[in-house]
Coordinates of C-alpha atoms in Angstrom, one line a residue:
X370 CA 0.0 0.0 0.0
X371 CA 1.3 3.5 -1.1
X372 CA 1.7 6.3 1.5
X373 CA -1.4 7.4 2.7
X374 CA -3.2 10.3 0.9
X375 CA -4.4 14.0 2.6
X376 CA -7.7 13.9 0.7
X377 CA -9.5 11.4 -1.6
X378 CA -11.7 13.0 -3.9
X379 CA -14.7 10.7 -4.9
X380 CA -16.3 12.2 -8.1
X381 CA -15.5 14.4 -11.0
X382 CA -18.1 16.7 -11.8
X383 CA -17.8 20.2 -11.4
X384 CA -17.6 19.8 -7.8
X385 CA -15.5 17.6 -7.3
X386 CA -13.0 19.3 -10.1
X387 CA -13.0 22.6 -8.3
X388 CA -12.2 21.0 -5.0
X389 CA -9.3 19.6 -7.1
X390 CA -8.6 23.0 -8.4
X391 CA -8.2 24.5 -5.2
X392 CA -6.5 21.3 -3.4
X393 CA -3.4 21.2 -6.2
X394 CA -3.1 24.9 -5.6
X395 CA -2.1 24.7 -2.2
X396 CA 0.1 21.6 -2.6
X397 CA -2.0 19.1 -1.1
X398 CA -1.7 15.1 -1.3
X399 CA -4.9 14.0 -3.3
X400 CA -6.2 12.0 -5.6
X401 CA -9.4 12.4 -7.7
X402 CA -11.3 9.5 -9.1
X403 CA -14.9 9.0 -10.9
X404 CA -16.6 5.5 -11.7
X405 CA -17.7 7.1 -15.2
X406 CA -15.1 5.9 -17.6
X407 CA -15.4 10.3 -18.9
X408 CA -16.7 13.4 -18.4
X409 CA -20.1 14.3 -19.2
X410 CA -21.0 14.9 -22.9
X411 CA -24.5 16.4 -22.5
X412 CA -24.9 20.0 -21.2
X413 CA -27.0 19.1 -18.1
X414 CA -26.1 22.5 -16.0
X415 CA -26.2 25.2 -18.4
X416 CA -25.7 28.1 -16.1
X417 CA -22.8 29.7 -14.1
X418 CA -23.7 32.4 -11.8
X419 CA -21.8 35.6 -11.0
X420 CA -20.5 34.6 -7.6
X421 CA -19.0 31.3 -9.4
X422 CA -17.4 33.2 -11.2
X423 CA -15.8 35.9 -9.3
X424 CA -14.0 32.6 -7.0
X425 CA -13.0 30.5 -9.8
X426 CA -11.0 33.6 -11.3
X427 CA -8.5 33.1 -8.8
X428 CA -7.5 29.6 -10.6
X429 CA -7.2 31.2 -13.9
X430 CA -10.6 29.5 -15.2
X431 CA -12.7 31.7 -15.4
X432 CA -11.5 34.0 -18.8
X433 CA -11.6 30.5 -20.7
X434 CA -15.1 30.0 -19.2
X435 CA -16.4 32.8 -20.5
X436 CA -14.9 32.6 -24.1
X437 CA -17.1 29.8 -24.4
X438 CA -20.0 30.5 -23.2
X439 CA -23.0 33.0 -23.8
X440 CA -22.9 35.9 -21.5
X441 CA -27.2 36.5 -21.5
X442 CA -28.1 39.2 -20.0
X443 CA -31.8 39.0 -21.6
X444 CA -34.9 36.9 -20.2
X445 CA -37.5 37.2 -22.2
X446 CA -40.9 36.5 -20.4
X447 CA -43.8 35.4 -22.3
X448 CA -47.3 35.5 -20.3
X449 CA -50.6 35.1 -22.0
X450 CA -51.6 38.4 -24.3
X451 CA -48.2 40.3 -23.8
X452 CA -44.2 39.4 -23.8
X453 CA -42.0 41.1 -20.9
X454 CA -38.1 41.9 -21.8
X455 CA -36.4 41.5 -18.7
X456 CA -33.0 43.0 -18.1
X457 CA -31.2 40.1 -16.1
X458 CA -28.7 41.6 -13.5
X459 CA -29.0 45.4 -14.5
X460 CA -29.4 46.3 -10.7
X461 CA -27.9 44.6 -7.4
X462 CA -25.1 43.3 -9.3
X463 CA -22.8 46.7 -9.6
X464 CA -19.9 45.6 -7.6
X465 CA -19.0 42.0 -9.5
X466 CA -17.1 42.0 -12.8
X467 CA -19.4 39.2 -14.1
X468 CA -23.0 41.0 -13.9
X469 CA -24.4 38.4 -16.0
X470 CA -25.7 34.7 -16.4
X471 CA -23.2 32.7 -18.0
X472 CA -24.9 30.0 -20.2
X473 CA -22.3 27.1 -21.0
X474 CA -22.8 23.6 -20.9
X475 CA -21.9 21.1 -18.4
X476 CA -19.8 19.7 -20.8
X477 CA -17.6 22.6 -21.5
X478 CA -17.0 23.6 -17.8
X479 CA -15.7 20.3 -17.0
X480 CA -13.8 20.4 -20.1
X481 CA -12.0 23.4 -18.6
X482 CA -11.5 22.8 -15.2
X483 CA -9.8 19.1 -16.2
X484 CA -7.5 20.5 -18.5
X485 CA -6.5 23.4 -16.2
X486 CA -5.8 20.3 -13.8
X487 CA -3.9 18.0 -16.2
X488 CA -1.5 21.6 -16.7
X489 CA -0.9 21.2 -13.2
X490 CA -0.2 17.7 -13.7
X491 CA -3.5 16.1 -11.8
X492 CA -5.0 13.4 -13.6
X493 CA -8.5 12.5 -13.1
X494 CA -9.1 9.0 -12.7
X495 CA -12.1 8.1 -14.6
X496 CA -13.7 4.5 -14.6
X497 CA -12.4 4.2 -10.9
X498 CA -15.1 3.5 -8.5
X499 CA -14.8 3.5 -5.1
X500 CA -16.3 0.3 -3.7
X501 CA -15.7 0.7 0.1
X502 CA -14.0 3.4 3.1
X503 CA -13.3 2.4 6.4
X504 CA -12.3 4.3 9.1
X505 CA -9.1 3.1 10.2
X506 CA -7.5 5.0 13.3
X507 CA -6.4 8.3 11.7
X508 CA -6.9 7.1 8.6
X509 CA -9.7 5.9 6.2
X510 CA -9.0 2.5 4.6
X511 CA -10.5 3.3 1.1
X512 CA -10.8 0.3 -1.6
X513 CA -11.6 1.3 -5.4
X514 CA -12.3 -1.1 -8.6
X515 CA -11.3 -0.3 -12.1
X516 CA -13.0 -1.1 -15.0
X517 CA -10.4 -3.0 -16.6
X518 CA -11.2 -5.6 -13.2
X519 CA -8.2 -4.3 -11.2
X520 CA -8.2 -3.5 -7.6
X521 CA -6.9 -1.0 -5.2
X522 CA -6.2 -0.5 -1.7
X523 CA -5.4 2.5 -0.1
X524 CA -5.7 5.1 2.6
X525 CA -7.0 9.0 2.8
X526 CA -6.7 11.1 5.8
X527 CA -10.4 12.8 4.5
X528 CA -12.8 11.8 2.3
X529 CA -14.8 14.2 0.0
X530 CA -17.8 13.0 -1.8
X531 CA -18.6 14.6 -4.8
X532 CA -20.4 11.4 -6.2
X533 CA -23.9 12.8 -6.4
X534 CA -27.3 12.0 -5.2
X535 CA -26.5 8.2 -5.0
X536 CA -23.3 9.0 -3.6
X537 CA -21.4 5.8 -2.1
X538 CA -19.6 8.2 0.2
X539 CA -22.2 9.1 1.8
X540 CA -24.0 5.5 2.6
X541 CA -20.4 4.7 3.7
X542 CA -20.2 7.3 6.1
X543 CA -24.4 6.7 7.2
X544 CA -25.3 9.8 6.5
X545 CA -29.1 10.1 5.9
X546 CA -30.6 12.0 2.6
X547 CA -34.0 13.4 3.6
X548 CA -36.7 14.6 1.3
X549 CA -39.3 14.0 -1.2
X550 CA -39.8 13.5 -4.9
X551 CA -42.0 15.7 -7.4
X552 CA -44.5 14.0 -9.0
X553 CA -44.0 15.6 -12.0
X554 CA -41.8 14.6 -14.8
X555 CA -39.6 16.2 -16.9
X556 CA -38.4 16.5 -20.6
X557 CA -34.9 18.2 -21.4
X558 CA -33.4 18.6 -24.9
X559 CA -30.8 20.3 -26.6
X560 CA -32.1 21.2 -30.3
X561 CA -32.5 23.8 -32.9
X562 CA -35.3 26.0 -32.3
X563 CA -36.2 28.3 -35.2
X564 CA -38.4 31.5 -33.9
X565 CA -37.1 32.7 -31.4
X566 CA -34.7 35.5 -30.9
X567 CA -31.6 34.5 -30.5
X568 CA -29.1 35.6 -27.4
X569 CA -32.3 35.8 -24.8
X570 CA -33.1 33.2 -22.6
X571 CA -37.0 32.5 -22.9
X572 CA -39.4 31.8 -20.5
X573 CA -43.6 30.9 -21.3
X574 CA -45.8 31.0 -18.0
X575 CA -49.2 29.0 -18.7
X576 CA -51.4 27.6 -16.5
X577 CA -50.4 24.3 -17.4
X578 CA -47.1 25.0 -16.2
X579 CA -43.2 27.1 -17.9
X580 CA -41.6 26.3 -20.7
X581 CA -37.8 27.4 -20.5
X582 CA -35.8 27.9 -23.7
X583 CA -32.0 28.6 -22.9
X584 CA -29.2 29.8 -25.3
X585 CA -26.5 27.3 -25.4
X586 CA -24.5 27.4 -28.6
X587 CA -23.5 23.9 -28.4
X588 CA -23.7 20.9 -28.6
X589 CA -27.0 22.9 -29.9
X590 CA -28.2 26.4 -29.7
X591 CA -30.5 26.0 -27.6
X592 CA -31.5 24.0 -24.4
X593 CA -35.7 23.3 -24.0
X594 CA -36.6 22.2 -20.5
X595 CA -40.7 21.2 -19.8
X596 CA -43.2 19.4 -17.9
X597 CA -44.9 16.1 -19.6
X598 CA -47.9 17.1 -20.0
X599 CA -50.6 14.6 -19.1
X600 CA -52.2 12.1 -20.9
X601 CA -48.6 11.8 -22.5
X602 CA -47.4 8.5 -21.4
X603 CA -44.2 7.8 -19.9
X604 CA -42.5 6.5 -23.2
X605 CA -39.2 7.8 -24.4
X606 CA -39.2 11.4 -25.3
X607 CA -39.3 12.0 -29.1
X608 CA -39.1 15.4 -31.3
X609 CA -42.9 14.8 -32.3
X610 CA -43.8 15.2 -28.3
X611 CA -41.4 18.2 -27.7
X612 CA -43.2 19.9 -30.9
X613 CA -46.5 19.4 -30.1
X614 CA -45.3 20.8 -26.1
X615 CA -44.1 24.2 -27.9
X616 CA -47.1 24.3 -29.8
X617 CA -49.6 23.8 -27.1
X618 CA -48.0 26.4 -24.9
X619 CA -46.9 29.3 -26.5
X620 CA -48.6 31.8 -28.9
X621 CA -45.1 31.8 -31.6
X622 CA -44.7 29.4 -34.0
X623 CA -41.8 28.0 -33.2
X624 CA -39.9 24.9 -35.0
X625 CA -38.0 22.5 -33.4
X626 CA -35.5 20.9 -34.8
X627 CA -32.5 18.5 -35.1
X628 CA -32.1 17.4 -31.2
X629 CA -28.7 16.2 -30.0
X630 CA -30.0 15.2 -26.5
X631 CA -33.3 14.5 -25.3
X632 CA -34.1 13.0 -22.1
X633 CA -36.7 13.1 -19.5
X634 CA -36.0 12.8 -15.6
X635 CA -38.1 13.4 -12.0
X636 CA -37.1 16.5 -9.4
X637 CA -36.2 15.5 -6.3
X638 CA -35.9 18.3 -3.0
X639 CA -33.4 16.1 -0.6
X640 CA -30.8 17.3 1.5
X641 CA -27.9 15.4 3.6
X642 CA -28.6 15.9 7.6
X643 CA -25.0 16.3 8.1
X644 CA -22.2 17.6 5.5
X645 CA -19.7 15.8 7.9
X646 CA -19.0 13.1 9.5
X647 CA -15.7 12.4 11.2
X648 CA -13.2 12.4 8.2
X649 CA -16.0 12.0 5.3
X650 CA -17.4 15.4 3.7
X651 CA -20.2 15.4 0.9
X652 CA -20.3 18.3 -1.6
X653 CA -22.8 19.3 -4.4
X654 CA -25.6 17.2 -4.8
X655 CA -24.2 14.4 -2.6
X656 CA -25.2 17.0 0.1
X657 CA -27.9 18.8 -1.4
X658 CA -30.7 18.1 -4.6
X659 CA -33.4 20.5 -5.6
X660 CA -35.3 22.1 -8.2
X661 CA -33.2 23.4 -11.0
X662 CA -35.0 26.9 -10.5
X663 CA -32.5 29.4 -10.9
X664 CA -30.1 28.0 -11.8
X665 CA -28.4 27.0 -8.4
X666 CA -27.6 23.5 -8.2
X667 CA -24.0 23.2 -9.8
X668 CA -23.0 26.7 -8.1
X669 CA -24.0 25.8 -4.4
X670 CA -22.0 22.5 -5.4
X671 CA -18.8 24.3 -6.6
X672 CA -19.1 27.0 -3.7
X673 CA -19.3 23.6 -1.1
X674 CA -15.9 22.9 -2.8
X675 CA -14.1 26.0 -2.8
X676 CA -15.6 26.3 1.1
X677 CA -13.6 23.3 2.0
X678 CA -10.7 23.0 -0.2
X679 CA -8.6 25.5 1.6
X680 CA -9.4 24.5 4.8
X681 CA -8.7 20.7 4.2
X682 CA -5.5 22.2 2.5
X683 CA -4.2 24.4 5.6
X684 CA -5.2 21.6 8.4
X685 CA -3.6 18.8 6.2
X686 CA -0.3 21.0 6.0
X687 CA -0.4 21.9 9.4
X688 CA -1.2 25.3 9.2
X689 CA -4.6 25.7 10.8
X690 CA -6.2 23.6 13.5
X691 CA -8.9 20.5 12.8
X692 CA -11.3 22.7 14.2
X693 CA -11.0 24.8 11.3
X694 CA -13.1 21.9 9.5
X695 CA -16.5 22.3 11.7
X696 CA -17.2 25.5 10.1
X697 CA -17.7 23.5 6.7
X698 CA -20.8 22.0 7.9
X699 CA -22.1 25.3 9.9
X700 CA -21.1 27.6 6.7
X701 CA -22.4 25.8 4.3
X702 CA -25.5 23.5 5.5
X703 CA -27.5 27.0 5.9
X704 CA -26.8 27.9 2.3
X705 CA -28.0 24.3 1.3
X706 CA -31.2 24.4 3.2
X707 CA -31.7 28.2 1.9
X708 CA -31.9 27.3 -1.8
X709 CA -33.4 23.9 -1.4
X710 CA -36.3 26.4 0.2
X711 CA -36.1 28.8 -2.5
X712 CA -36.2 26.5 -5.6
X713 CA -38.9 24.7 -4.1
X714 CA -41.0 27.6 -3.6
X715 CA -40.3 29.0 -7.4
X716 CA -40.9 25.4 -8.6
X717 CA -44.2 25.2 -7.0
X718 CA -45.1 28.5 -7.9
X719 CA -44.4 27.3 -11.6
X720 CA -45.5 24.2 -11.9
X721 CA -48.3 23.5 -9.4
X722 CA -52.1 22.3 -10.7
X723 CA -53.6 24.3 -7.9
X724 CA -56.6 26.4 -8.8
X725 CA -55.1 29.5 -7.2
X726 CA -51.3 29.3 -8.8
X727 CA -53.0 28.3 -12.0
X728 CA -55.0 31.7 -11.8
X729 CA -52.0 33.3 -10.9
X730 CA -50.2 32.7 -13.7
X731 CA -52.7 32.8 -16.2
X732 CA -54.5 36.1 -15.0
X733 CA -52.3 37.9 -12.2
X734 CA -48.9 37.7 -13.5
X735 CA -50.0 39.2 -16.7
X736 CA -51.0 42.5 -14.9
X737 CA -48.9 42.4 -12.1
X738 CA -45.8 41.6 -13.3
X739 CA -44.9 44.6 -15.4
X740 CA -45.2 46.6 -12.2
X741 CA -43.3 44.7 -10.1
X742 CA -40.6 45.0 -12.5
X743 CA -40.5 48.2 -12.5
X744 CA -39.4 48.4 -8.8
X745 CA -35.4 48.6 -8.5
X746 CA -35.4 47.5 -4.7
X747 CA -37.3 43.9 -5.3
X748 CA -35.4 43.0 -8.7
X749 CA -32.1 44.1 -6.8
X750 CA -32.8 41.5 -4.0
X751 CA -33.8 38.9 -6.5
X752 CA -30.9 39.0 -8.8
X753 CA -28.5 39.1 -5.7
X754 CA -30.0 36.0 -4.3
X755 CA -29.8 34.5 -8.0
X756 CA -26.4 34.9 -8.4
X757 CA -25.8 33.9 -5.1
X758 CA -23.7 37.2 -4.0
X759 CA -25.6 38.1 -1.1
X760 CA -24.3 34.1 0.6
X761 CA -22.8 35.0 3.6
X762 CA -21.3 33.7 6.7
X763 CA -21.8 36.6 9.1
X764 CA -22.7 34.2 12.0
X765 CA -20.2 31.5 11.7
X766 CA -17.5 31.0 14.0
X767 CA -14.8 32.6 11.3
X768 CA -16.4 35.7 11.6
X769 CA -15.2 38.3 13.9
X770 CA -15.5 41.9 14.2
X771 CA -13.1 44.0 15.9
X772 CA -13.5 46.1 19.5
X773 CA -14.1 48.9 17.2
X774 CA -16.5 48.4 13.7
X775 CA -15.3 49.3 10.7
X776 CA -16.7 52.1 8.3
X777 CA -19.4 51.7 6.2
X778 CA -18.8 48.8 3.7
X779 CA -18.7 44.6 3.9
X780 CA -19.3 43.5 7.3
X781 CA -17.4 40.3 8.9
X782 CA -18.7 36.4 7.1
X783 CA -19.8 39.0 3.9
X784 CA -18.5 38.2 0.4
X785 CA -15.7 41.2 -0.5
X786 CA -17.2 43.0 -3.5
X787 CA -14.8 44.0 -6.5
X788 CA -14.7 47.7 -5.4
X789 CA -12.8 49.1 -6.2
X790 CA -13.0 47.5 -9.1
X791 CA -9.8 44.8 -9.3
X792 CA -9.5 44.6 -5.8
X793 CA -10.8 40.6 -6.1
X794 CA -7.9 39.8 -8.5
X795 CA -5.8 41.9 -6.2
X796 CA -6.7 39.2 -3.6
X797 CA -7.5 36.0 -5.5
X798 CA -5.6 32.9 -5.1
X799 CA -4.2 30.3 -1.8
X800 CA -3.8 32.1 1.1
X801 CA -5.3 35.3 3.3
X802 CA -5.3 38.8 2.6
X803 CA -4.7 41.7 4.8
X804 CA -6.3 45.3 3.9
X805 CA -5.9 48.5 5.1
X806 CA -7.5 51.0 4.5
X807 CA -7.0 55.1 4.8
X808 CA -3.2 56.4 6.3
X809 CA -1.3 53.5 7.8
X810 CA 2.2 53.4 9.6
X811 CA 4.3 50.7 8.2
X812 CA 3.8 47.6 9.6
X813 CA 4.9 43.6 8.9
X814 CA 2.5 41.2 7.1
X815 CA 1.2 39.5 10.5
X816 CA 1.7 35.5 9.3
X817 CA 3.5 33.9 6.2
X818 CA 0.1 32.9 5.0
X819 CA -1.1 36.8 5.0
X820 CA 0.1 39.1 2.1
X821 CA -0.5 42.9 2.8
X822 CA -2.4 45.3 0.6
X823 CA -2.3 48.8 1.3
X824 CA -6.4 50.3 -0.3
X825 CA -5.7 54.1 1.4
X826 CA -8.8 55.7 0.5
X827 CA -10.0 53.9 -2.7
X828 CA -11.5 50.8 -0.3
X829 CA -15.3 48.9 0.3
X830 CA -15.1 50.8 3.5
X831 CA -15.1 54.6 4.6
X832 CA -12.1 55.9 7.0
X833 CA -9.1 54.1 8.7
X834 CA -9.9 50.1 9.3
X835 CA -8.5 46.6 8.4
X836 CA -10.4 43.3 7.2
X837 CA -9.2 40.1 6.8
X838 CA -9.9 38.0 3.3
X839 CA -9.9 34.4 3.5
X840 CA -9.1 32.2 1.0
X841 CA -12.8 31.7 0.0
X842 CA -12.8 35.4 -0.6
X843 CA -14.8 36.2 2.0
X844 CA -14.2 38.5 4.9
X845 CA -13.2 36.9 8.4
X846 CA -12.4 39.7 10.3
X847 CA -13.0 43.5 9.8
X848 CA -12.2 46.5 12.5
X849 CA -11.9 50.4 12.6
X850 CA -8.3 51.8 13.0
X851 CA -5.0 50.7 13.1
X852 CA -5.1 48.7 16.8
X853 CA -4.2 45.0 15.5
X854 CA -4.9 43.3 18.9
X855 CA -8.0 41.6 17.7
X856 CA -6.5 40.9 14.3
X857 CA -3.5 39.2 16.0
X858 CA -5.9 37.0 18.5
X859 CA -7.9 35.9 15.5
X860 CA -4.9 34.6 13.6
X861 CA -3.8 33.4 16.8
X862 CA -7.2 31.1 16.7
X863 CA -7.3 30.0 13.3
X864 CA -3.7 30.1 11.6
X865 CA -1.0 27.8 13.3
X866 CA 2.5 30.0 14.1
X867 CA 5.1 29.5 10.9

């Protein structure tokens, strides 16, 4: 048996790449595997948020990302007798240098983030599956089968599972996955669609239920995602149905055509009741499945990732305590249980047979909607919960503020926004970031994992202060003046001494 490993990475979608991502960055001892023999072909999740990808920047993804993908900033929202063009991200989003949806398929992200890991020399182990892990002592006592029949032994000081809603991790760990299925199904295709503008993402509220169209560019341009509508069987899902679908609920005569991928699947709203146990961690949807309202499901997964990674990384090299891993669970199970509520919410809203929401949608949103719409405050909260920048950690254990509170501007546990603009790719990448801000005496960085950054007046907050940026890129500890006592105890808490 080989040395043992820091961290064993058990799957190789998006999640469990970006953990990779971040692990190889800091140096860590991992390996990655996945029982598919490769990546996924179909687009599946179609849609990056903002805050996605303001923290993959820091691994030099995120440019190739976007050169691939459509950068929609259009919804286009069809309700009986009139059509509504919705600015997406307009307000709310001022302070991100990505202030729109990213529309690229699940295909082409992986694609990036494993050749960005094979240039760092990672290979990702595909048609590996991990059969069994053991706790063993310190250790976990992991055994994996090939698919060329060939068997391996060895042992991980953590496990991450990444492995999805049937993840093996997690019934080896017994950790419960509690919830409830839909009872409605699902058709999915990625096709040609000739009538519609293209560049806009399109959305037709009836009271049978939404029909989403979604620009893609390939493997098609466009990505078509409904409800079966009854009386339709449960066959397999053919170009004929999805036609007569399009023309049943909306008013344009749209084609469809030439389909690459068609598939039809059920919605489940289930949720891990812990995110750790011992040295097993689930991420992404081994921890959390839900609606695919919004758009949320691969982003809370990679966010999970980039949430643990460094901290696996600085307790595995020594440099933090094993306390430092509780926070995972108390950051990130809120988020998880906040989106599973929100998507479930929107997707009954959308979908339910109930005379009321069928009204609602038929009859109400046609006059109400353009008014709500026109209100910044509403649409500004909506498109910050959407893009998942308003996540924060304010009441977690790593975050502190000082004796005295800082100026007006990002508060301790809040993402730090790009102003002013630059200041994230100022502090992207492994490790913390000290800032101070207004007229400074010269002073030391505080700890070899801490690099300095002098803001003087152009800073997120107003007058003298200084906040510390963690890995993640959010803010740990914030405080008015130049008195580093509290700054000092809090490294003392969470960083171990070089």
């Amino acid at each position: 048996m080989t040395a043992p490993l820091d961290v064993l990475v058990v799957g190789a979608g998006p999640t469990g790449l970006a953990l990779a991502t971040q692990l190889r960055a800091y140096g860590t001892r991992f390996r990655i595997v996945d029982r598919s023999p490769d990546r996924a072909r179909e687009s599946r999740a179609p849609a990056i948020q903002p805050r996605t990808l303001e923290q993959l920047a820091g691994f030099g993804v995120t440019d190739d990302l976007v050169d691939r993908g459509s950068t929609t900033v259009r919804l286009h929202l069809h309700l009986p007798r009139r059509v509504l063009r919705v600015p997406l991200f307009d307000v709310g989003c001022d302070d991100t240098p990505y202030p729109f949806l990213l529309f690229l398929p699940q295909s082409e992200t992986e694609a990036v983030l494993t050749a960005r890991l094979a240039a760092r020399g990672v290979a990702v182990e595909r048609g590996t599956e991990l059969v069994s892990a053991e706790r063993d002592g310190a250790h976990v006592t992991c055994r994996l089968r090939r698919r060329d029949g060939g068997r391996e032994t060895l042992r991980a000081r953590y496990v991450v599972g990444c492995d999805g809603a049937h993840s093996t991790v997690r019934a080896q760990a017994g950790i419960a996955f509690e919830g409830y299925a839909y009872p409605q199904t699902f058709l999915l295709a990625d096709l040609e669609v000739d009538g519609l503008e293209p560049g806009t993402a399109h959305t037709f509220m009836t009271g049978s239920g939404l029909l989403f169209f979604f620009p893609l560019g390939t493997p098609a341009t466009w990505r078509m995602i409904a409800m079966r509508p009854p009386g339709s069987g449960s066959g397999d899902v053919t170009p004929e149905l999805l036609q007569r679908i399009a023309d049943a609920w909306t008013t344009d005569r749209l084609t469809l055509r030439d389909p690459v991928w068609m598939t039809s699947f059920r919605i489940h709203n289930r949720g891990a009741t812990h995110y750790r146990k011992g040295p097993f961690f689930l991420a992404g949807d081994a921890a959390h499945i839900h609606s695919p309202a919004g758009g949320q499901g691969m982003n809370t997964g990679i966010q999970d990732a980039l949430n643990l990674g460094w901290k696996l990384a600085h307790v595995c090299r020594g440099a933090a305590p094993e306390d430092l891993l509780e926070t995972y669970e108390t950051e990130r199970a809120p988020v998880g249980h906040g989106v599973r509520r929100l998507t479930d919410r929107a997707f009954t809203a959308g979908t339910s047979s109930h005379p009321a929401l069928r009204l609602a949608r038929t009859h109400l949103a046609p006059r109400f909607a353009p008014l709500l719409l026109r209100t910044t405050a509403p649409r500004a909260r909506l498109f910050r919960t959407v893009s998942e920048l308003a996540v924060h950690y304010r009441r977690g254990a790593l975050s502190t503020t000082g004796p005295r509170k800082p100026g007006r501007g990002p508060r301790a546990g809040d993402r730090l926004p790009d102003v002013p603009r630059g200041l994230q790719q100022r502090t992207a990448g492994p490790g913390y970031h000290l800032l101070l801000t207004g007229p400074w005496p010269e002073i030391a960085p505080p700890h070899d994992l801490v690099a300095l950054h002098r803001l003087g007046a152009r800073s997120p907050w107003q007058g003298t202060g200084h906040a510390l940026v963690r890995p993640d890129g959010y803010v740990g500890y914030a405080a008015g003046g130049t008195d580093l006592t509290g700054l000092h105890a809090y490294l003392d808490r969470w960083l171990a001494h070089p």
